[in-house]
PDB file of C-alpha atoms in Angstrom:
ATOM      1  CA  UNK F  20      12.309  -2.854-111.357  1.00  0.00           C
ATOM      2  CA  UNK F  21      16.056  -2.482-111.819  1.00  0.00           C
ATOM      3  CA  UNK F  22      15.527  -1.426-115.431  1.00  0.00           C
ATOM      4  CA  UNK F  23      13.177   1.345-114.306  1.00  0.00           C
ATOM      5  CA  UNK F  24      15.690   2.624-111.740  1.00  0.00           C
ATOM      6  CA  UNK F  25      18.502   2.475-114.275  1.00  0.00           C
ATOM      7  CA  UNK F  26      16.498   4.419-116.843  1.00  0.00           C
ATOM      8  CA  UNK F  27      15.523   7.006-114.213  1.00  0.00           C
ATOM      9  CA  UNK F  28      19.216   7.521-113.298  1.00  0.00           C
ATOM     10  CA  UNK F  29      20.155   7.892-116.970  1.00  0.00           C
ATOM     11  CA  UNK F  30      17.328  10.411-117.536  1.00  0.00           C
ATOM     12  CA  UNK F  31      18.292  12.384-114.404  1.00  0.00           C
ATOM     13  CA  UNK F  32      21.949  12.568-115.520  1.00  0.00           C
ATOM     14  CA  UNK F  33      20.997  13.860-118.997  1.00  0.00           C
ATOM     15  CA  UNK F  34      18.564  16.391-117.558  1.00  0.00           C
ATOM     16  CA  UNK F  35      21.291  17.623-115.188  1.00  0.00           C
ATOM     17  CA  UNK F  36      23.750  17.892-118.105  1.00  0.00           C
ATOM     18  CA  UNK F  37      21.207  20.097-119.897  1.00  0.00           C
ATOM     19  CA  UNK F  38      20.595  22.145-116.731  1.00  0.00           C
ATOM     20  CA  UNK F  39      17.029  20.928-116.103  1.00  0.00           C
ATOM     21  CA  UNK F  40      15.542  19.561-112.889  1.00  0.00           C
ATOM     22  CA  UNK F  41      12.677  17.705-114.626  1.00  0.00           C
ATOM     23  CA  UNK F  42      11.339  16.906-118.096  1.00  0.00           C
ATOM     24  CA  UNK F  43       8.980  19.894-117.764  1.00  0.00           C
ATOM     25  CA  UNK F  44      12.006  22.292-117.682  1.00  0.00           C
ATOM     26  CA  UNK F  45      13.349  20.907-120.993  1.00  0.00           C
ATOM     27  CA  UNK F  46      13.264  23.403-123.905  1.00  0.00           C
ATOM     28  CA  UNK F  47      14.644  23.434-127.441  1.00  0.00           C
ATOM     29  CA  UNK F  48      17.291  26.041-126.601  1.00  0.00           C
ATOM     30  CA  UNK F  49      18.609  23.973-123.691  1.00  0.00           C
ATOM     31  CA  UNK F  50      18.932  20.944-126.010  1.00  0.00           C
ATOM     32  CA  UNK F  51      21.057  23.033-128.543  1.00  0.00           C
ATOM     33  CA  UNK F  52      23.591  24.085-125.894  1.00  0.00           C
ATOM     34  CA  UNK F  53      25.693  20.876-125.528  1.00  0.00           C
ATOM     35  CA  UNK F  54      28.477  20.231-127.939  1.00  0.00           C
ATOM     36  CA  UNK F  55      28.368  17.665-130.698  1.00  0.00           C
ATOM     37  CA  UNK F  56      30.393  15.038-128.809  1.00  0.00           C
ATOM     38  CA  UNK F  57      28.113  15.147-125.775  1.00  0.00           C
ATOM     39  CA  UNK F  58      25.024  14.887-128.006  1.00  0.00           C
ATOM     40  CA  UNK F  59      26.479  11.921-129.907  1.00  0.00           C
ATOM     41  CA  UNK F  60      27.286  10.163-126.625  1.00  0.00           C
ATOM     42  CA  UNK F  61      23.780  10.887-125.289  1.00  0.00           C
ATOM     43  CA  UNK F  62      22.192   9.686-128.560  1.00  0.00           C
ATOM     44  CA  UNK F  63      24.248   6.475-128.408  1.00  0.00           C
ATOM     45  CA  UNK F  64      23.186   5.946-124.781  1.00  0.00           C
ATOM     46  CA  UNK F  65      19.541   6.644-125.680  1.00  0.00           C
ATOM     47  CA  UNK F  66      19.640   4.219-128.598  1.00  0.00           C
ATOM     48  CA  UNK F  67      21.266   1.520-126.434  1.00  0.00           C
ATOM     49  CA  UNK F  68      18.684   2.125-123.756  1.00  0.00           C
ATOM     50  CA  UNK F  69      15.850   1.961-126.287  1.00  0.00           C
ATOM     51  CA  UNK F  70      17.285  -1.328-127.634  1.00  0.00           C
ATOM     52  CA  UNK F  71      17.324  -2.755-124.096  1.00  0.00           C
ATOM     53  CA  UNK F  72      13.749  -1.569-123.572  1.00  0.00           C
ATOM     54  CA  UNK F  73      12.678  -3.168-126.855  1.00  0.00           C
ATOM     55  CA  UNK F  74      14.356  -6.441-125.791  1.00  0.00           C
ATOM     56  CA  UNK F  75      12.615  -6.259-122.389  1.00  0.00           C
ATOM     57  CA  UNK F  76       9.270  -5.551-124.075  1.00  0.00           C
ATOM     58  CA  UNK F  77       9.852  -8.540-126.409  1.00  0.00           C
ATOM     59  CA  UNK F  78      10.627 -10.835-123.432  1.00  0.00           C
ATOM     60  CA  UNK F  79       7.598  -9.520-121.549  1.00  0.00           C
ATOM     61  CA  UNK F  80       5.465 -10.127-124.624  1.00  0.00           C
ATOM     62  CA  UNK F  81       6.732 -13.723-124.869  1.00  0.00           C
ATOM     63  CA  UNK F  82       6.113 -14.262-121.149  1.00  0.00           C
ATOM     64  CA  UNK F  83       2.666 -12.752-121.556  1.00  0.00           C
ATOM     65  CA  UNK F  84       1.931 -15.125-124.470  1.00  0.00           C
ATOM     66  CA  UNK F  85       3.151 -18.105-122.399  1.00  0.00           C
ATOM     67  CA  UNK F  86       1.025 -17.012-119.457  1.00  0.00           C
ATOM     68  CA  UNK F  87      -1.984 -16.531-121.741  1.00  0.00           C
ATOM     69  CA  UNK F  88      -1.447 -20.036-123.178  1.00  0.00           C
ATOM     70  CA  UNK F  89      -1.180 -21.508-119.695  1.00  0.00           C
ATOM     71  CA  UNK F  90      -4.262 -19.564-118.616  1.00  0.00           C
ATOM     72  CA  UNK F  91      -6.160 -20.907-121.634  1.00  0.00           C
ATOM     73  CA  UNK F  92      -5.034 -24.462-120.783  1.00  0.00           C
ATOM     74  CA  UNK F  93      -6.015 -23.889-117.187  1.00  0.00           C
ATOM     75  CA  UNK F  94      -9.431 -22.603-118.241  1.00  0.00           C
ATOM     76  CA  UNK F  95      -9.849 -25.592-120.548  1.00  0.00           C
ATOM     77  CA  UNK F  96      -8.834 -27.949-117.735  1.00  0.00           C
ATOM     78  CA  UNK F  97     -11.206 -26.136-115.440  1.00  0.00           C
ATOM     79  CA  UNK F  98     -13.987 -26.594-117.986  1.00  0.00           C
ATOM     80  CA  UNK F  99     -13.155 -30.325-118.221  1.00  0.00           C
ATOM     81  CA  UNK F 100     -13.099 -30.573-114.427  1.00  0.00           C
ATOM     82  CA  UNK F 101     -16.429 -28.797-114.230  1.00  0.00           C
ATOM     83  CA  UNK F 102     -17.884 -31.138-116.838  1.00  0.00           C
ATOM     84  CA  UNK F 103     -16.429 -34.167-115.036  1.00  0.00           C
ATOM     85  CA  UNK F 104     -17.835 -32.852-111.773  1.00  0.00           C
ATOM     86  CA  UNK F 105     -21.267 -32.469-113.372  1.00  0.00           C
ATOM     87  CA  UNK F 106     -21.057 -35.994-114.794  1.00  0.00           C
ATOM     88  CA  UNK F 107     -19.985 -37.321-111.389  1.00  0.00           C
ATOM     89  CA  UNK F 108     -22.950 -35.591-109.780  1.00  0.00           C
ATOM     90  CA  UNK F 109     -25.324 -37.139-112.347  1.00  0.00           C
ATOM     91  CA  UNK F 110     -23.799 -40.600-111.791  1.00  0.00           C
ATOM     92  CA  UNK F 111     -24.076 -40.211-108.006  1.00  0.00           C
ATOM     93  CA  UNK F 112     -27.721 -39.210-108.386  1.00  0.00           C
ATOM     94  CA  UNK F 113     -28.364 -42.263-110.580  1.00  0.00           C
ATOM     95  CA  UNK F 114     -26.586 -44.476-108.050  1.00  0.00           C
ATOM     96  CA  UNK F 115     -28.733 -43.122-105.215  1.00  0.00           C
ATOM     97  CA  UNK F 116     -31.889 -43.649-107.294  1.00  0.00           C
ATOM     98  CA  UNK F 117     -30.817 -47.228-108.060  1.00  0.00           C
ATOM     99  CA  UNK F 118     -30.090 -47.886-104.395  1.00  0.00           C
ATOM    100  CA  UNK F 119     -33.527 -46.538-103.456  1.00  0.00           C
ATOM    101  CA  UNK F 120     -35.093 -48.893-106.017  1.00  0.00           C
ATOM    102  CA  UNK F 121     -33.111 -51.831-104.609  1.00  0.00           C
ATOM    103  CA  UNK F 122     -34.296 -50.978-101.084  1.00  0.00           C
ATOM    104  CA  UNK F 123     -37.927 -50.759-102.278  1.00  0.00           C
ATOM    105  CA  UNK F 124     -37.647 -54.097-104.103  1.00  0.00           C
ATOM    106  CA  UNK F 125     -36.036 -55.736-101.061  1.00  0.00           C
ATOM    107  CA  UNK F 126     -38.864 -54.415 -98.900  1.00  0.00           C
ATOM    108  CA  UNK F 127     -41.445 -55.834-101.320  1.00  0.00           C
ATOM    109  CA  UNK F 128     -39.567 -59.150-101.380  1.00  0.00           C
ATOM    110  CA  UNK F 129     -39.545 -59.295 -97.582  1.00  0.00           C
ATOM    111  CA  UNK F 130     -43.274 -58.563 -97.493  1.00  0.00           C
ATOM    112  CA  UNK F 131     -43.927 -61.374-100.024  1.00  0.00           C
ATOM    113  CA  UNK F 132     -41.716 -63.772 -98.051  1.00  0.00           C
ATOM    114  CA  UNK F 133     -43.526 -62.837 -94.823  1.00  0.00           C
ATOM    115  CA  UNK F 134     -46.872 -63.446 -96.515  1.00  0.00           C
ATOM    116  CA  UNK F 135     -45.666 -66.820 -97.854  1.00  0.00           C
ATOM    117  CA  UNK F 136     -44.330 -67.731 -94.416  1.00  0.00           C
ATOM    118  CA  UNK F 137     -47.671 -66.853 -92.808  1.00  0.00           C
ATOM    119  CA  UNK F 138     -49.509 -68.948 -95.414  1.00  0.00           C
ATOM    120  CA  UNK F 139     -47.172 -71.933 -94.934  1.00  0.00           C
ATOM    121  CA  UNK F 140     -47.343 -71.600 -91.150  1.00  0.00           C
ATOM    122  CA  UNK F 141     -51.127 -71.482 -91.273  1.00  0.00           C
ATOM    123  CA  UNK F 142     -51.378 -74.521 -93.550  1.00  0.00           C
ATOM    124  CA  UNK F 143     -48.866 -76.474 -91.423  1.00  0.00           C
ATOM    125  CA  UNK F 144     -50.815 -75.636 -88.279  1.00  0.00           C
ATOM    126  CA  UNK F 145     -54.066 -76.777 -89.878  1.00  0.00           C
ATOM    127  CA  UNK F 146     -52.456 -79.941 -91.238  1.00  0.00           C
ATOM    128  CA  UNK F 147     -50.853 -80.820 -87.904  1.00  0.00           C
ATOM    129  CA  UNK F 148     -54.075 -80.063 -86.063  1.00  0.00           C
ATOM    130  CA  UNK F 149     -56.082 -82.293 -88.399  1.00  0.00           C
ATOM    131  CA  UNK F 150     -53.507 -85.091 -88.175  1.00  0.00           C
ATOM    132  CA  UNK F 151     -53.364 -84.867 -84.401  1.00  0.00           C
ATOM    133  CA  UNK F 152     -57.134 -84.905 -84.139  1.00  0.00           C
ATOM    134  CA  UNK F 153     -57.348 -87.960 -86.402  1.00  0.00           C
ATOM    135  CA  UNK F 154     -54.564 -89.867 -84.673  1.00  0.00           C
ATOM    136  CA  UNK F 155     -54.956 -88.600 -81.170  1.00  0.00           C
ATOM    137  CA  UNK F 156     -56.442 -91.035 -78.706  1.00  0.00           C
ATOM    138  CA  UNK F 157     -56.895 -90.263 -75.135  1.00  0.00           C
ATOM    139  CA  UNK F 158     -54.894 -92.146 -72.524  1.00  0.00           C
ATOM    140  CA  UNK F 159     -58.010 -93.758 -71.162  1.00  0.00           C
ATOM    141  CA  UNK F 160     -59.050 -95.065 -74.597  1.00  0.00           C
ATOM    142  CA  UNK F 161     -55.578 -96.581 -75.117  1.00  0.00           C
ATOM    143  CA  UNK F 162     -55.675 -98.246 -71.688  1.00  0.00           C
ATOM    144  CA  UNK F 163     -59.177 -99.579 -72.349  1.00  0.00           C
ATOM    145  CA  UNK F 164     -58.170-101.056 -75.692  1.00  0.00           C
ATOM    146  CA  UNK F 165     -55.039-102.546 -74.079  1.00  0.00           C
ATOM    147  CA  UNK F 166     -57.082-104.141 -71.326  1.00  0.00           C
ATOM    148  CA  UNK F 167     -59.528-105.575 -73.835  1.00  0.00           C
ATOM    149  CA  UNK F 168     -56.681-107.152 -75.806  1.00  0.00           C
ATOM    150  CA  UNK F 169     -55.053-108.352 -72.580  1.00  0.00           C
ATOM    151  CA  UNK F 170     -58.220-110.028 -71.407  1.00  0.00           C
ATOM    152  CA  UNK F 171     -58.233-112.083 -74.595  1.00  0.00           C
ATOM    153  CA  UNK F 172     -54.764-113.437 -73.769  1.00  0.00           C
ATOM    154  CA  UNK F 173     -54.442-114.100 -70.104  1.00  0.00           C
ATOM    155  CA  UNK F 174     -51.102-113.766 -68.435  1.00  0.00           C
ATOM    156  CA  UNK F 175     -50.596-116.514 -65.955  1.00  0.00           C
ATOM    157  CA  UNK F 176     -47.524-117.383 -63.940  1.00  0.00           C
ATOM    158  CA  UNK F 177     -47.150-120.549 -65.979  1.00  0.00           C
ATOM    159  CA  UNK F 178     -47.101-118.575 -69.232  1.00  0.00           C
ATOM    160  CA  UNK F 179     -44.474-116.230 -67.855  1.00  0.00           C
ATOM    161  CA  UNK F 180     -42.284-119.125 -66.634  1.00  0.00           C
ATOM    162  CA  UNK F 181     -42.452-120.855 -70.020  1.00  0.00           C
ATOM    163  CA  UNK F 182     -41.488-117.650 -71.885  1.00  0.00           C
ATOM    164  CA  UNK F 183     -38.591-116.985 -69.509  1.00  0.00           C
ATOM    165  CA  UNK F 184     -37.357-120.605 -69.847  1.00  0.00           C
ATOM    166  CA  UNK F 185     -37.377-120.310 -73.616  1.00  0.00           C
ATOM    167  CA  UNK F 186     -35.299-117.169 -73.404  1.00  0.00           C
ATOM    168  CA  UNK F 187     -32.829-118.658 -70.962  1.00  0.00           C
ATOM    169  CA  UNK F 188     -32.482-121.878 -72.981  1.00  0.00           C
ATOM    170  CA  UNK F 189     -31.645-119.983 -76.126  1.00  0.00           C
ATOM    171  CA  UNK F 190     -29.267-117.738 -74.191  1.00  0.00           C
ATOM    172  CA  UNK F 191     -30.170-114.883 -76.437  1.00  0.00           C
ATOM    173  CA  UNK F 192     -29.977-111.791 -74.265  1.00  0.00           C
ATOM    174  CA  UNK F 193     -31.588-109.695 -76.983  1.00  0.00           C
ATOM    175  CA  UNK F 194     -34.905-111.434 -76.290  1.00  0.00           C
ATOM    176  CA  UNK F 195     -35.340-110.503 -72.655  1.00  0.00           C
ATOM    177  CA  UNK F 196     -38.946-110.244 -71.672  1.00  0.00           C
ATOM    178  CA  UNK F 197     -40.395-107.600 -69.419  1.00  0.00           C
ATOM    179  CA  UNK F 198     -43.918-107.852 -68.211  1.00  0.00           C
ATOM    180  CA  UNK F 199     -45.684-104.672 -67.234  1.00  0.00           C
ATOM    181  CA  UNK F 200     -48.843-104.422 -65.213  1.00  0.00           C
ATOM    182  CA  UNK F 201     -48.165-107.597 -63.197  1.00  0.00           C
ATOM    183  CA  UNK F 202     -48.376-107.175 -59.462  1.00  0.00           C
ATOM    184  CA  UNK F 203     -45.203-107.834 -57.451  1.00  0.00           C
ATOM    185  CA  UNK F 204     -45.197-109.993 -54.373  1.00  0.00           C
ATOM    186  CA  UNK F 205     -42.876-109.954 -51.417  1.00  0.00           C
ATOM    187  CA  UNK F 206     -41.952-113.655 -51.506  1.00  0.00           C
ATOM    188  CA  UNK F 207     -41.103-113.886 -55.206  1.00  0.00           C
ATOM    189  CA  UNK F 208     -38.269-116.063 -56.400  1.00  0.00           C
ATOM    190  CA  UNK F 209     -36.234-113.954 -58.769  1.00  0.00           C
ATOM    191  CA  UNK F 210     -33.357-116.272 -59.437  1.00  0.00           C
ATOM    192  CA  UNK F 211     -34.509-119.620 -60.744  1.00  0.00           C
TER     193      UNK F 211
END
């Protein structure tokens, strides 16, 4: 920007020296009017200015080449990023597909486990039911069989006294005897 302003000032001063207001007013006769010293000074200034312009153009060209190189690198990086993004998308899609497959397989596994559980539950129920039916006796049948066995061995007060004496004589408390089903009386002697 400063270079452009500087060159415009230089051009305006030379046009004024030649008596022109713009480049359009410049003619060959106006350029012949100045003396040799003024022309030599103007030529030297023009050549210096042209050298500065050439140097500026060279620097701009270098900057342009650097910017082009950076732009190319940026485009290459962008291409790599785009490719990486595409690969990431493909990997995410594969991951989602794999997760869907895992969910499906887990669902199938749960269904198989439920079916196995139902089969085991059913067989256990049948087995328990059969075992209970084979081993189950009604209360009345147990009491009847107990009474039949009891009638074979009669429990008399003498039998009870002899069993209790044996226990007391041995002083073995682990052999206490309890008799169930014997009627209690009000005048019993409990401590003898």
